[in-house]
Coordinates of C-alpha atoms in Angstrom, one line a residue:
M1 CA 60.9 43.6 -4.0
N2 CA 59.8 41.0 -1.5
K3 CA 58.5 41.0 2.1
V4 CA 60.9 39.3 4.3
P5 CA 59.5 37.7 7.6
F6 CA 61.1 38.8 10.9
V7 CA 60.9 35.1 12.0
T8 CA 62.7 32.2 10.5
K9 CA 61.4 28.6 9.8
E10 CA 63.8 27.3 12.4
Q11 CA 62.4 29.7 15.0
L12 CA 58.9 28.6 14.2
E13 CA 59.6 25.1 14.5
E14 CA 60.8 25.8 18.1
I15 CA 58.0 28.0 18.9
T16 CA 55.3 25.5 17.8
K17 CA 56.8 22.9 20.2
T18 CA 55.1 25.0 22.9
Y19 CA 52.6 27.2 21.2
P20 CA 50.5 25.5 18.3
T21 CA 49.4 27.4 15.4
P22 CA 47.6 29.6 14.6
F23 CA 49.0 32.7 16.6
H24 CA 49.9 36.2 16.3
L25 CA 53.7 36.9 16.7
Y26 CA 55.1 40.5 17.3
D27 CA 58.6 41.7 16.7
E28 CA 60.0 43.6 19.8
K29 CA 63.1 44.8 17.9
G30 CA 61.0 46.2 15.1
I31 CA 58.6 47.8 17.4
R32 CA 61.4 49.6 19.4
E33 CA 63.2 50.8 16.2
N34 CA 60.2 52.2 14.7
V35 CA 59.0 54.3 17.7
K36 CA 62.5 55.6 18.1
A37 CA 62.5 56.8 14.6
L38 CA 59.1 58.5 15.1
K39 CA 60.3 60.2 18.1
E40 CA 63.4 61.6 16.3
A41 CA 61.3 62.6 13.3
F42 CA 59.3 65.1 15.6
S43 CA 62.0 66.0 18.1
W44 CA 62.0 69.5 16.7
N45 CA 58.6 70.1 18.5
P46 CA 59.4 70.1 22.3
G47 CA 55.9 69.2 23.2
Y48 CA 55.4 66.3 20.7
K49 CA 53.7 63.3 22.0
E50 CA 52.4 60.0 20.3
Y51 CA 49.1 58.6 21.6
F52 CA 49.1 55.0 20.5
A53 CA 45.8 54.0 19.1
V54 CA 44.9 51.3 21.6
K55 CA 42.1 49.9 19.3
A56 CA 44.8 48.8 16.9
T57 CA 46.6 46.4 19.1
P58 CA 45.1 46.3 22.7
N59 CA 47.7 44.4 24.4
P60 CA 49.3 45.7 27.6
F61 CA 52.7 44.1 27.0
L62 CA 53.0 46.0 23.8
I63 CA 51.6 49.2 25.0
R64 CA 54.2 49.1 27.9
I65 CA 57.0 48.9 25.2
L66 CA 55.7 52.2 23.8
Q67 CA 55.5 53.7 27.2
E68 CA 59.2 53.4 27.6
Y69 CA 59.6 56.0 24.9
G70 CA 56.9 58.4 26.4
C71 CA 53.9 57.3 24.3
G72 CA 50.3 57.8 25.8
C73 CA 47.2 56.0 24.9
D74 CA 44.4 57.1 22.5
C75 CA 41.1 55.5 23.6
S76 CA 37.6 55.3 22.2
S77 CA 35.9 53.0 24.5
Y78 CA 35.4 52.3 28.2
T79 CA 37.4 49.2 28.3
E80 CA 40.2 50.9 26.4
L81 CA 40.3 53.5 29.1
M82 CA 40.4 50.7 31.7
L83 CA 43.3 49.1 29.9
S84 CA 45.3 52.3 29.7
E85 CA 44.7 52.9 33.5
A86 CA 45.9 49.3 34.1
V87 CA 49.2 49.9 32.3
G88 CA 49.9 53.0 34.2
A89 CA 48.6 55.8 31.9
K90 CA 47.6 58.8 33.8
G91 CA 45.9 62.1 33.2
A92 CA 47.2 63.9 30.1
D93 CA 48.8 60.6 29.0
I94 CA 45.3 59.5 27.9
M95 CA 43.4 61.0 24.9
F96 CA 39.8 60.1 24.8
S97 CA 38.4 60.4 21.2
S98 CA 35.2 58.7 20.7
N99 CA 31.9 59.3 19.0
D100 CA 28.2 58.6 19.8
T101 CA 29.7 58.5 23.2
P102 CA 27.7 56.8 26.2
A103 CA 27.6 58.9 29.4
E104 CA 29.5 56.4 31.5
E105 CA 32.6 56.6 29.0
F106 CA 32.7 60.5 29.5
V107 CA 32.5 59.9 33.4
L108 CA 35.6 57.5 33.4
A109 CA 37.6 59.6 31.0
D110 CA 37.0 62.5 33.3
K111 CA 37.7 60.6 36.4
L112 CA 41.1 59.5 34.8
G113 CA 41.9 63.0 34.0
A114 CA 42.0 62.2 30.2
I115 CA 42.0 64.8 27.7
I116 CA 38.6 64.7 26.1
N117 CA 38.3 65.1 22.3
L118 CA 34.7 66.1 21.4
D119 CA 33.2 64.8 18.1
D120 CA 30.3 66.9 17.9
I121 CA 29.0 70.4 19.1
T122 CA 26.1 68.9 20.8
H123 CA 28.5 66.8 23.1
I124 CA 29.3 70.0 24.8
D125 CA 25.9 70.1 26.8
F126 CA 26.0 66.3 27.0
L127 CA 29.4 66.4 28.6
E128 CA 28.7 69.1 31.0
K129 CA 25.3 67.5 32.2
T130 CA 27.2 64.1 32.6
I131 CA 30.3 65.2 34.5
G132 CA 29.0 68.4 35.9
H133 CA 31.7 70.7 34.4
I134 CA 33.8 71.5 31.4
P135 CA 37.5 70.5 31.7
Q136 CA 40.0 73.3 31.5
T137 CA 41.7 71.5 28.7
I138 CA 39.6 70.1 26.0
S139 CA 39.8 69.3 22.3
C140 CA 37.5 69.3 19.3
R141 CA 37.5 67.1 16.3
Y142 CA 37.4 69.0 12.9
N143 CA 36.0 67.8 9.5
P144 CA 36.5 70.2 6.7
G145 CA 34.2 68.2 4.4
G146 CA 34.6 67.6 0.8
L147 CA 37.3 65.5 -0.7
F148 CA 40.9 65.3 0.5
K149 CA 43.2 65.5 -2.3
I150 CA 47.0 65.3 -2.7
S151 CA 47.8 66.7 -6.1
N152 CA 45.1 65.2 -8.3
D153 CA 44.8 61.9 -6.2
I154 CA 41.6 61.5 -3.9
M155 CA 43.0 60.4 -0.7
D156 CA 39.7 60.0 1.2
N157 CA 36.2 61.6 1.4
P158 CA 35.9 63.5 4.9
G159 CA 32.4 64.9 3.7
D160 CA 31.1 61.2 3.8
S161 CA 32.6 60.6 7.2
K162 CA 30.5 60.6 10.4
Y163 CA 33.4 62.2 12.5
G164 CA 34.1 65.7 13.4
M165 CA 32.5 69.2 13.4
T166 CA 32.2 71.5 10.4
T167 CA 34.2 74.7 10.1
E168 CA 31.3 76.8 11.5
Q169 CA 30.6 74.4 14.2
I170 CA 34.1 74.2 15.6
G171 CA 34.2 78.0 15.8
E172 CA 31.0 78.1 17.8
A173 CA 32.1 75.2 19.9
F174 CA 35.4 77.0 21.0
R175 CA 33.3 80.0 21.9
I176 CA 31.0 78.1 24.0
L177 CA 33.5 76.0 25.7
K178 CA 35.6 79.1 26.5
E179 CA 32.4 80.8 28.0
K180 CA 32.0 77.7 30.2
G181 CA 35.6 77.8 31.6
A182 CA 37.7 75.9 29.2
E183 CA 41.3 77.6 29.0
E184 CA 43.4 75.5 26.8
F185 CA 42.1 74.0 23.4
G186 CA 43.2 71.2 21.0
I187 CA 42.2 70.5 17.3
H188 CA 42.1 67.1 16.1
A189 CA 41.3 65.7 12.5
F190 CA 41.5 62.3 10.6
L191 CA 41.1 63.0 6.8
A192 CA 42.4 59.9 5.2
S193 CA 43.3 56.2 6.1
N194 CA 46.3 54.3 5.6
T195 CA 48.2 56.6 3.2
V196 CA 51.3 55.4 1.7
T197 CA 52.8 58.7 0.8
N198 CA 55.1 61.2 2.6
D199 CA 52.9 64.1 1.6
Y200 CA 49.7 63.3 3.7
Y201 CA 50.8 64.5 7.2
P202 CA 52.1 67.9 5.8
M203 CA 49.0 68.4 3.8
L204 CA 46.8 67.6 6.8
A205 CA 49.1 69.8 9.1
K206 CA 48.6 72.7 6.9
V207 CA 44.8 72.3 7.0
L208 CA 44.9 72.1 10.7
F209 CA 47.5 74.8 11.2
E210 CA 45.6 77.3 9.2
Q211 CA 42.3 76.5 11.0
A212 CA 44.1 76.9 14.4
V213 CA 45.2 80.4 13.5
K214 CA 41.7 81.3 12.3
L215 CA 40.2 79.9 15.5
H216 CA 42.8 81.7 17.7
K217 CA 42.0 85.1 15.9
D218 CA 38.3 84.7 15.9
T219 CA 37.8 83.2 19.4
G220 CA 40.9 84.3 21.3
A221 CA 41.2 80.6 22.4
H222 CA 44.6 79.5 23.5
I223 CA 45.5 76.5 21.1
K224 CA 47.6 74.3 23.3
F225 CA 48.0 71.4 20.9
I226 CA 47.2 70.1 17.4
N227 CA 46.5 66.4 17.1
L228 CA 47.3 65.1 13.6
S229 CA 45.7 61.8 14.6
G230 CA 46.6 58.7 12.5
G231 CA 46.5 57.9 8.7
I232 CA 50.2 57.2 8.1
G233 CA 50.0 53.8 6.5
I234 CA 52.0 50.8 5.7
P235 CA 52.9 49.0 2.5
Y236 CA 50.8 45.8 2.5
T237 CA 52.0 45.0 -1.0
P238 CA 55.7 44.2 -1.8
D239 CA 55.8 46.8 -4.7
Q240 CA 54.8 49.8 -2.4
E241 CA 57.5 52.0 -1.0
P242 CA 57.2 52.6 2.8
N243 CA 56.7 55.9 4.1
D244 CA 59.7 57.7 5.3
I245 CA 58.9 59.2 8.8
R246 CA 61.8 61.5 8.9
K247 CA 60.7 63.1 5.5
I248 CA 57.3 63.3 7.1
G249 CA 58.3 64.9 10.3
D250 CA 60.4 67.4 8.4
G251 CA 57.6 68.2 6.0
V252 CA 55.4 69.0 9.0
R253 CA 58.0 71.2 10.5
R254 CA 58.3 73.2 7.3
V255 CA 54.6 73.8 7.3
Y256 CA 54.7 74.6 11.2
E257 CA 57.3 77.3 10.5
E258 CA 55.3 78.7 7.7
V259 CA 51.9 78.9 9.2
L260 CA 52.0 78.8 12.9
V261 CA 55.3 80.6 13.9
P262 CA 54.5 83.7 12.1
A263 CA 51.2 84.0 13.7
G264 CA 52.8 83.9 17.0
M265 CA 51.9 80.3 17.7
G266 CA 55.3 78.7 17.8
D267 CA 54.5 77.0 21.2
V268 CA 51.7 74.7 19.9
E269 CA 52.4 71.1 20.8
L270 CA 51.9 68.5 18.1
Y271 CA 50.4 65.0 18.9
T272 CA 49.9 61.9 16.9
E273 CA 47.7 59.0 17.2
L274 CA 49.3 56.2 15.1
G275 CA 48.2 52.7 15.4
R276 CA 48.9 50.9 12.1
Y277 CA 52.1 52.7 11.6
M278 CA 53.3 51.8 15.1
M279 CA 52.5 48.1 15.1
G280 CA 51.2 46.8 11.6
P281 CA 54.5 45.6 10.0
Y282 CA 55.7 44.3 13.3
G283 CA 53.1 41.4 13.7
C284 CA 52.3 38.4 11.6
L285 CA 49.8 35.7 11.8
V286 CA 51.5 32.3 11.7
T287 CA 49.3 29.4 10.4
T288 CA 49.7 25.8 9.2
A289 CA 48.4 24.3 6.0
I290 CA 46.2 21.3 7.0
H291 CA 44.0 20.6 3.9
E292 CA 44.2 20.9 0.2
K293 CA 41.3 20.8 -2.3
H294 CA 41.3 20.3 -6.0
T295 CA 37.9 21.3 -7.6
H296 CA 37.1 24.3 -9.8
K297 CA 40.1 25.9 -8.1
E298 CA 43.1 24.9 -6.1
Y299 CA 42.4 25.5 -2.4
I300 CA 44.8 25.4 0.6
G301 CA 43.0 25.2 3.9
V302 CA 44.9 26.4 7.0
D303 CA 44.2 26.3 10.6
A304 CA 43.6 30.1 10.9
C305 CA 40.4 31.8 9.7
A306 CA 38.9 35.2 9.5
V307 CA 38.4 35.1 13.3
N308 CA 42.1 35.5 13.5
L309 CA 42.4 38.2 10.7
M310 CA 39.2 39.5 9.3
R311 CA 40.5 42.4 7.0
P312 CA 40.7 40.2 3.9
A313 CA 37.2 38.9 4.3
M314 CA 35.7 42.3 5.4
Y315 CA 37.7 44.5 3.0
G316 CA 39.2 42.3 0.4
A317 CA 42.5 43.7 1.9
Y318 CA 45.7 42.3 0.6
H319 CA 48.1 40.7 3.1
H320 CA 51.3 39.2 1.7
I321 CA 52.0 35.5 2.5
T322 CA 55.4 33.7 2.9
V323 CA 55.4 30.0 2.6
M324 CA 58.3 29.2 5.3
G325 CA 61.3 27.5 3.8
K326 CA 60.2 28.1 0.3
E327 CA 61.0 31.7 0.1
N328 CA 63.3 31.2 -3.0
L329 CA 61.2 28.8 -4.9
P330 CA 59.2 30.0 -7.9
C331 CA 55.5 31.2 -7.2
D332 CA 54.2 29.0 -10.0
H333 CA 51.0 27.7 -8.2
R334 CA 47.6 29.5 -8.0
Y335 CA 45.7 29.2 -4.8
D336 CA 42.9 30.5 -2.8
V337 CA 44.1 30.3 0.8
T338 CA 41.1 29.6 3.1
G339 CA 39.9 29.2 6.6
S340 CA 37.3 27.0 8.0
L341 CA 34.4 29.4 8.6
C342 CA 31.0 28.6 7.0
E343 CA 31.3 31.7 4.8
N344 CA 32.8 31.8 1.4
N345 CA 34.6 35.1 2.1
D346 CA 36.7 33.4 4.7
K347 CA 39.8 33.6 2.4
F348 CA 43.2 35.1 3.2
A349 CA 44.1 35.1 -0.5
I350 CA 42.4 34.7 -3.8
D351 CA 44.2 33.4 -7.0
R352 CA 47.4 34.1 -5.2
M353 CA 50.7 32.9 -6.8
L354 CA 52.7 31.1 -4.3
P355 CA 55.3 28.2 -4.2
E356 CA 53.8 24.6 -4.1
I357 CA 52.3 24.2 -0.6
S358 CA 52.6 21.0 1.3
M359 CA 50.5 19.9 4.3
G360 CA 52.3 21.0 7.3
D361 CA 53.8 24.1 5.8
Y362 CA 54.0 27.2 8.0
L363 CA 52.4 30.3 6.3
V364 CA 53.4 33.7 7.6
I365 CA 50.7 36.2 6.8
H366 CA 52.3 39.7 7.0
D367 CA 51.3 43.0 8.6
T368 CA 48.8 41.8 11.1
G369 CA 50.3 43.7 13.9
A370 CA 47.5 46.3 13.9
H371 CA 43.8 45.6 13.3
G372 CA 44.6 41.9 13.3
F373 CA 44.0 40.1 16.6
A374 CA 42.0 43.3 17.7
M375 CA 39.2 42.8 15.1
G376 CA 38.7 39.1 16.0
Y377 CA 35.4 37.6 17.0
N378 CA 33.8 34.4 17.8
Y379 CA 31.5 33.5 14.8
N380 CA 31.1 29.8 14.3
G381 CA 32.2 29.3 17.9
K382 CA 35.7 29.9 16.7
L383 CA 38.3 30.7 19.5
K384 CA 40.9 33.6 19.4
S385 CA 44.4 32.6 19.2
A386 CA 47.4 33.3 21.3
E387 CA 49.5 36.4 21.0
L388 CA 53.3 35.9 21.3
L389 CA 56.2 38.5 21.6
L390 CA 59.5 37.7 19.8
K391 CA 61.9 39.4 22.1
E392 CA 65.0 41.1 21.0
D393 CA 67.2 38.2 22.6
G394 CA 65.4 35.6 20.3
S395 CA 63.3 34.2 23.2
V396 CA 59.4 34.1 23.0
E397 CA 57.0 35.4 25.7
L398 CA 53.3 34.5 25.8
I399 CA 51.5 38.0 26.0
R400 CA 47.9 36.7 25.6
R401 CA 46.8 32.9 26.0
A402 CA 44.6 31.2 23.4
E403 CA 40.9 31.3 24.3
T404 CA 39.4 27.9 25.6
P405 CA 35.8 26.8 25.2
A406 CA 35.3 27.8 28.8
D407 CA 36.1 31.5 27.6
Y408 CA 33.4 31.2 25.0
F409 CA 30.9 29.8 27.2
A410 CA 31.7 32.1 30.3
T411 CA 28.8 34.5 29.5
F412 CA 26.4 31.7 29.5
D413 CA 26.8 31.2 33.3
C414 CA 23.0 31.3 33.3
F415 CA 22.8 28.2 31.3
E416 CA 23.8 24.7 32.2
I417 CA 26.9 24.4 29.7
G418 CA 28.3 27.7 31.1
K419 CA 27.8 26.5 34.8
K420 CA 29.5 23.3 33.9
L421 CA 32.6 24.7 32.1
I422 CA 33.2 27.8 34.2

């Protein structure tokens, strides 16, 4: 199995006449087809809603595409709330799930009418003191602790996670919130990241559905929604089978009918907060080979660096690389593909078998549509690249310009170089 880019070498040759590499490129057609499949997979639940995880790809042009299909915004910071408001998200179209939350963020979330998802029981008093009331609709984040397993495979370790309330705490939180005037409740949990299995969501759903039944029975709280959050992953390596969202949706439906319906809770709405799944495969980082080095290893230097995509440097994460125009040539050269940062971990690939690379070749680094541009930074004074949208008709739209030195120095407006460039 191989990963096929959604863009051709010929298209890149045209694009780079206007926009020099490096840049992030997004696939409008793929994004639209994916969100339609997601909605179909959960159409059996009348209240279903996807709240796109803004942190994954905070670009208003892309978020607006998802809004056409009824998606809301999942926010975790002040500026993400501002971005969501700017693209027209209102009230219950915004889910605010943060932790260690500054007061001003709760204030803005409340002002926008967002659904607030509390990470900790102590946040109840903090929220009430901050905004002066408890919202009628409110959610709590649940962490059952321990290890999260599917069969004998450990998927993640919720007990080591900083997020969410214990079983005892969420029950007490519901009682307190109900006494303070809350009328409709939500439950949220995120127990594993980037799972490439159709079993994760149904397993998570069973945990949350059973907890919802218990909370309703123990506290009398009306459970309006259950938020399955994110965690549905993507196949970064060519040998991985992608998730089947329709099988996932059907698996959740069966657990819903097994647990919630018999408990008289067949009206509970389901929400998701997918980021990586929504955008990851539909973005790529396009870069050009500009240097080669033959020392103790064979190196190919490109014009992108970890500023453009930090996952390989930060996590050792695998991102597949296609050398454009050489897709059918044998991968008989072993390279480290590097950026120019003064850090030895600035490598997109280590000991990667690729076709022979010539200077000027375009390299497409796959699956950067989520947590790619978004995790960028300005170390070494490097500037963030442009973001482009490959539209369904084959045209290209600039959806974020590349940074300039003036952008980098803008916050030095109290210093001479900032005053000169701004």
